[in-house]
Amino acid sequence: MILEKIKEIIAEQLGKDPSEITMETNIQSDLEADSLDLFQIINDIEDEFDVKIEDAEDVVTVADVVKLIEEQKK
């Protein structure tokens, strides 16, 4: 559930197909997201899951995002 929603948010922001996105996908290098894209993705994820991502540098792969959300939802 978390992974599917994250994939949806990232795909929508970057104009990609969600099927291209896996847990190992590097958001910036694999999907060619710039810092503004990353900022918007983080904002959308924070709004969707009601979490706070303090440091954008912690977000490199999709797995990093899932982990951050799961830690805050415990």
XYZ file of N, CA and C in Angstrom, residues 2-73:
216
model
N 1.820 1.352 0.916
C 2.694 2.521 0.965
C 3.494 2.621 -0.333
N 4.085 1.517 -0.749
C 4.907 1.524 -1.961
C 4.085 1.949 -3.177
N 2.890 1.415 -3.318
C 2.066 1.742 -4.487
C 1.738 3.228 -4.531
N 1.407 3.813 -3.387
C 1.061 5.240 -3.344
C 2.292 6.092 -3.635
N 3.447 5.707 -3.104
C 4.681 6.448 -3.374
C 5.001 6.402 -4.874
N 4.874 5.209 -5.464
C 5.129 5.071 -6.900
C 4.196 5.978 -7.700
N 2.945 6.035 -7.274
C 1.952 6.876 -7.943
C 2.351 8.358 -7.862
N 2.742 8.811 -6.679
C 3.139 10.206 -6.470
C 4.361 10.549 -7.329
N 5.374 9.696 -7.287
C 6.602 9.945 -8.045
C 6.311 9.940 -9.547
N 5.561 8.956 -9.989
C 5.249 8.845 -11.421
C 4.482 10.069 -11.912
N 3.529 10.519 -11.107
C 2.739 11.690 -11.496
C 3.613 12.937 -11.578
N 4.477 13.132 -10.604
C 5.335 14.319 -10.574
C 6.333 14.332 -11.733
N 6.847 13.156 -12.087
C 7.917 13.096 -13.084
C 7.431 12.658 -14.466
N 6.141 12.395 -14.604
C 5.617 11.963 -15.883
C 6.149 10.603 -16.314
N 6.319 9.718 -15.338
C 6.831 8.367 -15.602
C 5.713 7.351 -15.431
N 5.970 6.137 -15.899
C 5.045 5.029 -15.702
C 5.371 4.387 -14.352
N 4.376 4.203 -13.479
C 4.654 3.592 -12.170
C 5.367 2.237 -12.267
N 5.167 1.535 -13.369
C 5.814 0.223 -13.513
C 7.331 0.338 -13.662
N 7.825 1.550 -13.983
C 9.268 1.789 -14.094
C 9.926 1.923 -12.721
N 9.110 2.120 -11.700
C 9.617 2.472 -10.373
C 9.599 1.248 -9.464
N 10.759 0.944 -8.869
C 10.872 -0.174 -7.934
C 11.448 0.352 -6.621
N 11.563 -0.533 -5.635
C 12.157 -0.149 -4.348
C 13.586 0.343 -4.525
N 14.305 -0.211 -5.507
C 15.714 0.124 -5.700
C 15.917 1.372 -6.564
N 14.846 1.915 -7.125
C 14.967 3.063 -8.018
C 15.545 4.263 -7.284
N 16.612 4.831 -7.871
C 17.186 6.075 -7.355
C 16.383 7.211 -7.979
N 15.728 7.984 -7.152
C 14.788 8.991 -7.644
C 15.477 10.028 -8.532
N 16.657 10.469 -8.135
C 17.315 11.501 -8.928
C 18.068 10.940 -10.136
N 18.890 9.932 -9.951
C 19.690 9.477 -11.086
C 18.910 8.585 -12.044
N 18.072 7.684 -11.523
C 17.325 6.781 -12.407
C 16.142 7.466 -13.086
N 15.496 8.367 -12.375
C 14.280 8.996 -12.908
C 14.517 10.433 -13.363
N 15.758 10.897 -13.252
C 16.159 12.231 -13.708
C 15.380 13.345 -13.014
N 15.127 13.166 -11.719
C 14.453 14.209 -10.941
C 15.479 15.241 -10.497
N 15.124 16.518 -10.611
C 16.018 17.556 -10.095
C 15.595 17.896 -8.660
N 16.282 18.831 -8.065
C 16.010 19.131 -6.653
C 14.593 19.677 -6.453
N 14.079 20.416 -7.418
C 12.717 20.932 -7.308
C 11.697 19.794 -7.385
N 11.938 18.838 -8.296
C 11.074 17.652 -8.377
C 11.077 16.914 -7.044
N 12.264 16.718 -6.493
C 12.395 15.987 -5.235
C 11.651 16.704 -4.110
N 11.783 18.025 -4.074
C 11.081 18.835 -3.075
C 9.570 18.622 -3.189
N 9.045 18.651 -4.418
C 7.602 18.480 -4.628
C 7.156 17.069 -4.257
N 7.969 16.077 -4.621
C 7.646 14.685 -4.274
C 7.580 14.533 -2.758
N 8.554 15.087 -2.064
C 8.578 15.002 -0.592
C 7.349 15.686 -0.006
N 7.000 16.861 -0.524
C 5.803 17.559 -0.028
C 4.555 16.717 -0.214
N 4.419 16.128 -1.395
C 3.236 15.304 -1.678
C 3.185 14.081 -0.765
N 4.337 13.471 -0.528
C 4.398 12.299 0.351
C 4.070 12.686 1.792
N 4.605 13.820 2.241
C 4.302 14.282 3.599
C 2.802 14.522 3.767
N 2.178 15.137 2.760
C 0.738 15.408 2.825
C -0.072 14.109 2.805
N 0.306 13.199 1.921
C -0.439 11.949 1.756
C -0.385 11.072 3.009
N 0.803 10.976 3.619
C 0.994 10.048 4.740
C 1.031 10.728 6.106
N 0.896 12.066 6.118
C 0.939 12.832 7.362
C 2.217 12.524 8.149
N 3.341 12.658 7.445
C 4.653 12.459 8.050
C 5.505 13.688 7.768
N 6.670 13.747 8.402
C 7.613 14.842 8.163
C 8.945 14.248 7.772
N 9.425 14.601 6.604
C 10.745 14.173 6.150
C 11.676 15.357 6.380
N 12.518 15.230 7.396
C 13.344 16.344 7.841
C 14.449 16.711 6.857
N 15.068 15.712 6.276
C 16.243 15.969 5.456
C 16.083 15.309 4.088
N 15.973 16.118 3.051
C 15.795 15.586 1.686
C 16.971 14.695 1.279
N 18.127 14.899 1.893
C 19.292 14.070 1.561
C 19.105 12.623 2.018
N 18.143 12.390 2.913
C 17.832 11.023 3.345
C 17.058 10.261 2.273
N 16.537 10.995 1.295
C 15.709 10.399 0.253
C 16.540 10.215 -1.014
N 17.004 8.991 -1.206
C 17.777 8.668 -2.406
C 17.006 7.671 -3.256
N 16.573 6.582 -2.626
C 15.811 5.556 -3.349
C 14.374 5.512 -2.841
N 13.545 4.809 -3.583
C 12.161 4.618 -3.157
C 12.127 3.881 -1.820
N 13.034 2.936 -1.635
C 13.106 2.191 -0.368
C 13.351 3.132 0.810
N 14.159 4.176 0.605
C 14.414 5.157 1.671
C 13.115 5.839 2.092
N 12.292 6.179 1.124
C 11.021 6.845 1.414
C 10.103 5.910 2.194
N 9.982 4.674 1.731
C 9.136 3.686 2.416
C 9.593 3.525 3.868
N 10.897 3.399 4.066
C 11.452 3.222 5.409
C 11.132 4.419 6.310
N 11.299 5.631 5.782
C 11.019 6.828 6.576
C 9.550 6.869 6.999
N 8.669 6.518 6.088
C 7.240 6.534 6.398
C 6.903 5.464 7.434
N 7.409 4.254 7.222
C 7.120 3.166 8.158
C 7.630 3.476 9.561
N 8.802 4.113 9.663
C 9.350 4.465 10.979
C 8.449 5.455 11.694
N 7.891 6.414 10.954
C 7.050 7.448 11.584
C 5.641 6.957 11.866
N 5.227 5.898 11.207
C 3.874 5.384 11.403
C 3.774 4.381 12.533
